[in-house]
CSV table of C-alpha atoms in Angstrom, one decimal:
chain,number,residue,atom,x,y,z
A,1140,UNK,CA,180.9,85.1,114.5
A,1141,UNK,CA,179.3,85.4,117.6
A,1142,UNK,CA,177.2,82.8,120.1
A,1143,UNK,CA,174.0,83.9,122.4
A,1144,UNK,CA,172.6,81.4,124.7
A,1145,UNK,CA,168.6,82.0,125.4
A,1146,UNK,CA,165.9,79.8,126.8
A,1147,UNK,CA,163.4,80.6,124.2
A,1148,UNK,CA,164.7,81.4,120.7
A,1149,UNK,CA,161.7,82.4,118.5
A,1150,UNK,CA,162.0,81.8,114.9
A,1151,UNK,CA,159.5,84.2,113.1
A,1152,UNK,CA,157.5,87.2,113.7
A,1153,UNK,CA,153.5,88.0,112.6
A,1154,UNK,CA,151.2,87.9,115.4
A,1155,UNK,CA,152.5,84.2,116.8
A,1156,UNK,CA,155.6,85.4,116.9
A,1157,UNK,CA,155.1,88.8,118.4
A,1158,UNK,CA,152.2,87.2,120.8
A,1159,UNK,CA,154.5,84.3,121.7
A,1160,UNK,CA,157.5,86.8,123.0
A,1161,UNK,CA,155.1,89.0,124.8
A,1162,UNK,CA,153.9,85.7,126.9
A,1163,UNK,CA,157.4,84.5,127.4
A,1164,UNK,CA,158.7,88.1,128.2
A,1165,UNK,CA,156.2,88.1,131.0
A,1166,UNK,CA,157.1,84.3,132.0
A,1167,UNK,CA,160.8,85.8,132.4
A,1168,UNK,CA,162.1,83.6,129.7
A,1169,UNK,CA,163.7,86.6,128.2
A,1170,UNK,CA,163.3,85.4,125.0
A,1171,UNK,CA,165.0,86.2,121.4
A,1172,UNK,CA,163.1,86.8,118.2
A,1173,UNK,CA,164.3,86.4,114.9
A,1174,UNK,CA,161.8,88.5,112.8
A,1175,UNK,CA,162.7,86.8,109.6
A,1176,UNK,CA,162.5,88.4,105.9
A,1177,UNK,CA,159.0,89.7,106.3
A,1178,UNK,CA,159.3,91.5,109.8
A,1179,UNK,CA,155.3,91.3,111.0
A,1180,UNK,CA,154.6,88.9,108.4
A,1181,UNK,CA,151.7,88.9,105.7
A,1182,UNK,CA,149.8,91.5,107.8
A,1183,UNK,CA,152.1,94.2,106.4
A,1184,UNK,CA,150.9,93.6,103.1
A,1185,UNK,CA,147.2,94.4,104.5
A,1186,UNK,CA,146.0,97.5,103.7
A,1187,UNK,CA,143.3,97.6,106.3
A,1188,UNK,CA,142.6,94.8,108.8
A,1189,UNK,CA,138.9,95.1,110.1
A,1190,UNK,CA,138.4,91.4,111.6
A,1191,UNK,CA,140.6,92.3,114.4
A,1192,UNK,CA,139.1,92.6,118.1
A,1193,UNK,CA,140.4,95.9,119.8
A,1194,UNK,CA,140.2,97.8,116.7
A,1195,UNK,CA,136.5,99.1,115.9
A,1196,UNK,CA,137.5,101.5,113.4
A,1197,UNK,CA,139.9,98.9,111.8
A,1198,UNK,CA,143.8,99.3,111.5
A,1199,UNK,CA,146.3,99.1,109.1
A,1200,UNK,CA,148.2,95.6,109.0
A,1201,UNK,CA,152.1,97.2,109.5
A,1202,UNK,CA,150.7,99.7,112.3
A,1203,UNK,CA,149.0,96.5,114.1
A,1204,UNK,CA,152.0,94.7,113.5
A,1205,UNK,CA,154.0,97.5,115.0
A,1206,UNK,CA,151.9,97.8,118.2
A,1207,UNK,CA,152.6,94.1,118.7
A,1208,UNK,CA,156.2,94.4,118.4
A,1209,UNK,CA,156.2,97.1,120.6
A,1210,UNK,CA,154.1,95.3,123.5
A,1211,UNK,CA,156.9,92.6,123.3
A,1212,UNK,CA,159.4,94.9,123.6
A,1213,UNK,CA,157.8,96.8,126.4
A,1214,UNK,CA,158.1,93.5,128.7
A,1215,UNK,CA,162.1,92.9,127.8
A,1216,UNK,CA,162.1,90.4,124.4
A,1217,UNK,CA,165.0,91.3,122.3
A,1218,UNK,CA,164.3,91.3,118.6
A,1219,UNK,CA,166.5,90.9,115.6
A,1220,UNK,CA,165.5,91.6,112.4
A,1221,UNK,CA,167.5,89.2,110.6
A,1222,UNK,CA,166.6,85.6,109.3
A,1223,UNK,CA,167.7,81.7,110.9
A,1224,UNK,CA,169.1,79.9,108.2
A,1225,UNK,CA,170.2,76.6,109.6
A,1226,UNK,CA,168.6,74.7,112.6
A,1227,UNK,CA,169.9,71.7,114.5
A,1228,UNK,CA,167.0,69.8,117.2
A,1229,UNK,CA,169.4,66.8,117.3
A,1230,UNK,CA,170.3,68.0,120.9
A,1231,UNK,CA,169.9,70.3,123.2
A,1232,UNK,CA,171.1,73.0,123.8
A,1233,UNK,CA,169.3,73.3,119.7
A,1234,UNK,CA,171.5,75.1,117.9
A,1235,UNK,CA,170.7,77.3,115.4
A,1236,UNK,CA,172.4,79.9,112.9
A,1237,UNK,CA,171.5,83.0,111.2
A,1238,UNK,CA,172.3,84.4,107.7
A,1239,UNK,CA,175.5,86.0,109.1
A,1240,UNK,CA,177.0,82.8,110.0
A,1241,UNK,CA,176.2,83.7,114.3
A,1242,UNK,CA,175.1,81.0,116.6
A,1243,UNK,CA,172.1,81.0,119.1
A,1244,UNK,CA,172.2,78.0,121.7
A,1245,UNK,CA,168.3,77.8,122.9
A,1246,UNK,CA,166.8,75.5,125.9
A,1247,UNK,CA,163.7,75.8,123.6
A,1248,UNK,CA,162.5,76.9,120.5
A,1249,UNK,CA,159.1,78.3,119.0
A,1250,UNK,CA,158.4,78.2,115.4
A,1251,UNK,CA,156.5,81.2,113.5
A,1252,UNK,CA,157.5,81.2,110.4
A,1253,UNK,CA,154.1,81.3,108.4
A,1254,UNK,CA,153.3,80.6,105.2
A,1255,UNK,CA,153.3,82.8,101.7
A,1256,UNK,CA,150.6,82.6,99.8
A,1257,UNK,CA,150.6,81.3,95.8
A,1258,UNK,CA,150.4,84.3,93.4
A,1259,UNK,CA,150.0,83.4,89.3
A,1260,UNK,CA,153.7,85.3,89.0
A,1261,UNK,CA,152.1,88.3,87.3
A,1262,UNK,CA,154.3,91.7,87.6
A,1263,UNK,CA,150.7,93.4,87.7
A,1264,UNK,CA,149.7,91.1,90.9
A,1265,UNK,CA,152.8,93.1,92.9
A,1266,UNK,CA,151.5,96.7,90.9
A,1267,UNK,CA,148.1,96.4,92.6
A,1268,UNK,CA,149.1,93.9,95.9
A,1269,UNK,CA,146.4,96.0,98.8
A,1270,UNK,CA,145.4,98.1,95.8
A,1271,UNK,CA,142.7,95.2,94.7
A,1272,UNK,CA,144.9,92.4,95.0
A,1273,UNK,CA,144.8,89.9,98.1
A,1274,UNK,CA,144.8,86.4,98.6
A,1275,UNK,CA,142.6,86.5,101.8
A,1276,UNK,CA,138.6,86.7,101.1
A,1277,UNK,CA,138.4,86.2,104.8
A,1278,UNK,CA,140.3,89.0,105.7
A,1279,UNK,CA,139.8,91.6,102.6
A,1280,UNK,CA,136.3,90.7,101.4
A,1281,UNK,CA,134.5,93.2,103.0
A,1282,UNK,CA,136.1,96.3,101.1
A,1283,UNK,CA,134.4,94.9,98.2
A,1284,UNK,CA,130.7,94.9,99.3
A,1285,UNK,CA,128.6,95.4,96.3
A,1286,UNK,CA,131.3,94.7,93.3
A,1287,UNK,CA,132.6,92.7,90.5
A,1288,UNK,CA,135.8,90.5,91.8
A,1289,UNK,CA,137.0,87.4,90.9
A,1290,UNK,CA,138.7,84.3,92.8
A,1291,UNK,CA,141.4,82.3,91.1
A,1292,UNK,CA,141.3,78.5,91.6
A,1293,UNK,CA,138.9,75.1,91.9
A,1294,UNK,CA,139.4,73.2,94.5
A,1295,UNK,CA,137.9,73.8,97.9
A,1296,UNK,CA,139.4,77.0,99.3
A,1297,UNK,CA,138.8,78.6,95.9
A,1298,UNK,CA,134.9,77.9,96.1
A,1299,UNK,CA,134.9,78.8,99.7
A,1300,UNK,CA,135.7,82.2,99.3
A,1301,UNK,CA,134.1,82.3,96.2
A,1302,UNK,CA,130.9,81.4,98.0
A,1303,UNK,CA,131.9,83.5,101.2
A,1304,UNK,CA,132.4,87.2,98.5
A,1305,UNK,CA,129.1,85.7,96.9
A,1306,UNK,CA,127.4,87.2,100.2
A,1307,UNK,CA,129.3,90.2,100.0
A,1308,UNK,CA,129.9,91.1,96.2
A,1309,UNK,CA,128.0,91.9,93.3
A,1310,UNK,CA,129.3,89.0,91.3
A,1311,UNK,CA,131.9,86.5,91.4
A,1312,UNK,CA,133.9,85.6,88.4
A,1313,UNK,CA,136.1,82.1,89.5
A,1314,UNK,CA,138.4,81.8,87.1
A,1315,UNK,CA,139.4,77.6,86.9
A,1316,UNK,CA,142.2,76.6,84.6
A,1317,UNK,CA,140.9,73.4,83.6
A,1318,UNK,CA,137.6,72.0,82.2
A,1319,UNK,CA,136.6,71.0,85.8
A,1320,UNK,CA,136.6,72.1,89.2
A,1321,UNK,CA,138.8,70.2,92.1
A,1322,UNK,CA,136.7,70.6,94.9
A,1323,UNK,CA,134.2,68.3,96.7
A,1324,UNK,CA,130.6,67.4,94.9
A,1325,UNK,CA,129.1,69.5,97.8
A,1326,UNK,CA,131.3,72.5,96.9
A,1327,UNK,CA,131.0,72.1,93.6
A,1328,UNK,CA,126.9,71.9,93.6
A,1329,UNK,CA,126.8,75.4,96.2
A,1330,UNK,CA,128.9,77.0,93.7
A,1331,UNK,CA,126.8,76.0,90.6
A,1332,UNK,CA,123.7,76.9,92.3
A,1333,UNK,CA,124.8,80.2,93.3
A,1334,UNK,CA,123.7,83.1,91.0
A,1335,UNK,CA,126.0,85.8,92.0
A,1336,UNK,CA,128.9,83.6,91.3
A,1337,UNK,CA,129.9,82.8,86.7
A,1338,UNK,CA,132.3,80.2,86.4
A,1339,UNK,CA,135.4,80.7,83.9
A,1340,UNK,CA,136.3,77.1,83.0
A,1341,UNK,CA,139.6,76.3,80.7
A,1342,UNK,CA,140.6,80.2,81.9
A,1343,UNK,CA,144.0,81.9,82.7
A,1344,UNK,CA,144.4,85.3,84.2
A,1345,UNK,CA,147.0,86.9,81.7
A,1346,UNK,CA,147.3,90.2,83.2
A,1347,UNK,CA,145.5,93.0,85.5
A,1348,UNK,CA,144.7,96.6,84.7
A,1349,UNK,CA,143.5,100.0,86.6
A,1350,UNK,CA,144.5,103.3,86.7
A,1351,UNK,CA,145.6,104.2,90.1
A,1352,UNK,CA,143.4,100.7,91.8
A,1353,UNK,CA,142.1,97.7,89.7
A,1354,UNK,CA,139.8,97.7,87.0
A,1355,UNK,CA,139.8,94.7,85.6
A,1356,UNK,CA,142.0,91.2,84.6
A,1357,UNK,CA,142.8,90.3,80.8
A,1358,UNK,CA,141.3,86.7,80.5
A,1359,UNK,CA,142.4,84.1,78.0
A,1360,UNK,CA,140.3,80.9,77.1
A,1361,UNK,CA,141.7,77.6,75.4
A,1362,UNK,CA,145.1,78.9,75.6
A,1363,UNK,CA,147.8,77.9,73.1
A,1364,UNK,CA,144.7,76.1,71.3
A,1365,UNK,CA,143.4,76.5,67.7
A,1366,UNK,CA,140.3,77.7,70.0
A,1367,UNK,CA,142.0,80.5,71.8
A,1368,UNK,CA,139.7,83.5,73.2
A,1369,UNK,CA,140.8,86.5,74.7
A,1370,UNK,CA,138.6,88.9,77.0
A,1371,UNK,CA,138.6,91.4,79.6
A,1372,UNK,CA,136.4,91.3,83.2
A,1373,UNK,CA,135.4,93.9,84.9
A,1374,UNK,CA,136.4,93.8,88.8
A,1375,UNK,CA,137.6,95.4,91.3
A,1376,UNK,CA,139.0,92.5,93.5
A,1377,UNK,CA,141.3,89.9,92.2
A,1378,UNK,CA,141.6,87.0,95.0
A,1379,UNK,CA,143.8,84.2,94.7
A,1380,UNK,CA,143.5,80.9,96.1
A,1381,UNK,CA,145.8,78.2,94.7
A,1382,UNK,CA,147.4,77.5,97.7
A,1383,UNK,CA,149.7,78.4,100.8
A,1384,UNK,CA,153.6,77.2,100.9
A,1385,UNK,CA,154.5,76.8,104.7
A,1386,UNK,CA,157.5,78.3,105.6
A,1387,UNK,CA,159.0,75.3,107.1
A,1388,UNK,CA,161.8,73.7,104.7
A,1389,UNK,CA,164.6,74.3,106.8
A,1390,UNK,CA,163.0,72.2,109.6
A,1391,UNK,CA,162.0,69.6,108.1
A,1392,UNK,CA,165.2,67.1,108.8
A,1393,UNK,CA,164.0,67.1,111.9
A,1394,UNK,CA,160.5,68.4,112.5
A,1395,UNK,CA,157.4,66.1,111.3
A,1396,UNK,CA,155.3,67.8,108.4
A,1397,UNK,CA,152.3,66.8,106.5
A,1398,UNK,CA,152.1,66.2,102.9
A,1399,UNK,CA,152.0,70.1,102.1
A,1400,UNK,CA,154.6,71.1,104.6
A,1401,UNK,CA,152.8,72.3,107.6
A,1402,UNK,CA,154.3,71.4,111.2
A,1403,UNK,CA,152.2,68.6,113.0
A,1404,UNK,CA,151.4,69.4,116.6
A,1405,UNK,CA,150.0,66.9,119.3
A,1406,UNK,CA,146.5,67.5,120.3
A,1407,UNK,CA,145.4,70.6,121.1
A,1408,UNK,CA,148.8,71.9,122.1
A,1409,UNK,CA,152.1,73.8,120.2
A,1410,UNK,CA,154.3,70.6,120.9
A,1411,UNK,CA,156.1,69.3,118.0
A,1412,UNK,CA,157.5,65.9,117.8
A,1413,UNK,CA,161.0,67.4,119.3
A,1414,UNK,CA,160.5,68.0,122.9
A,1415,UNK,CA,161.5,71.5,123.5
A,1416,UNK,CA,160.6,72.7,120.1
A,1417,UNK,CA,157.0,74.3,119.1
A,1418,UNK,CA,154.9,75.8,116.3
A,1419,UNK,CA,152.5,78.4,116.4
A,1420,UNK,CA,150.4,80.1,113.7
A,1421,UNK,CA,150.5,79.6,109.9
A,1422,UNK,CA,153.3,77.2,109.7
A,1423,UNK,CA,151.1,75.0,111.4
A,1424,UNK,CA,147.7,75.9,110.3
A,1425,UNK,CA,146.5,74.7,106.8
A,1426,UNK,CA,142.6,75.5,108.3
A,1427,UNK,CA,141.9,78.9,109.5
A,1428,UNK,CA,144.9,81.0,108.7
A,1429,UNK,CA,143.5,84.3,110.5
A,1430,UNK,CA,145.6,86.5,112.5
A,1431,UNK,CA,143.5,86.2,115.9
A,1432,UNK,CA,143.8,82.3,115.5
A,1433,UNK,CA,147.6,82.7,115.1
A,1434,UNK,CA,147.8,85.2,117.9
A,1435,UNK,CA,146.2,82.9,120.2
A,1436,UNK,CA,148.7,80.0,119.2
A,1437,UNK,CA,151.6,82.0,119.9
A,1438,UNK,CA,150.0,82.4,123.2
A,1439,UNK,CA,149.9,78.4,123.6
A,1440,UNK,CA,153.7,78.2,122.5
A,1441,UNK,CA,155.1,80.3,125.3
A,1442,UNK,CA,153.1,78.9,127.9
A,1443,UNK,CA,154.1,75.4,126.7
A,1444,UNK,CA,157.5,76.4,126.5
A,1445,UNK,CA,157.5,77.8,129.7
A,1446,UNK,CA,156.3,74.6,131.6
A,1447,UNK,CA,158.6,72.9,129.6
A,1448,UNK,CA,161.6,74.5,130.9
A,1449,UNK,CA,160.0,74.5,134.4
A,1450,UNK,CA,159.7,70.9,134.4
A,1451,UNK,CA,163.4,70.6,132.9
A,1452,UNK,CA,164.9,72.5,135.4
């Protein structure tokens, strides 16, 4: 068991974590970043990214996160491909522990653990992930211009994604488990009035199919009732919009979160309720969830941490 001391510990990678490491490194803070279970974050599961500035021809998600990582390393960040499993923010220096039992003493901590999209749990979702299955219409919708797609969900997010896709795709199926939409009345009205959207109420997705890429979905209406009906829809894109789960469980004994688990920050800063602990990226952003926004928040967190440490000296 080892104990490492650092001025800044960054928990999590992705655009927020790597950008925080870059800025903290350039400020001579010698940050230590623990990448977590998925180095590079959710973007490593995205085949092509076309909406991040600086890549006019688009870029593979894993490749882009590799660029972020290399830039952080270039300026002196130390990166470990491990996961933080326990934290103690009750006093400074903060004590964190990884899965091997090694401890880290940190004067400041930046949390950038992201959020995980919720999936239905179908084996086919993993099979076609990046080949037609996505959890971000804003990220991947462009690839389905002029094609048939489906969105799963009945809340505001699902309706927003369906409306966004309706302006791009040929047709959008909105697959709703219940017999009503949970979205606001305004969103419901917009969806119902859009000629490119067909709402499939009382429907569940039982599976997906396709030879190499996604070609369609198996749907069941009125499941487990006398009126059960099974049918297929031809789609090339299948978008999950049933929510995200912020990866903040290990922090909730110390860090204030909202009802869904997203970390609360103070005003337009990255400060949490614990002095010296900062948050960046999707773990504190239930609204935008975009790589460029996460990167910007990583910059803010590093600058806030730098100022905090300077004032503490």
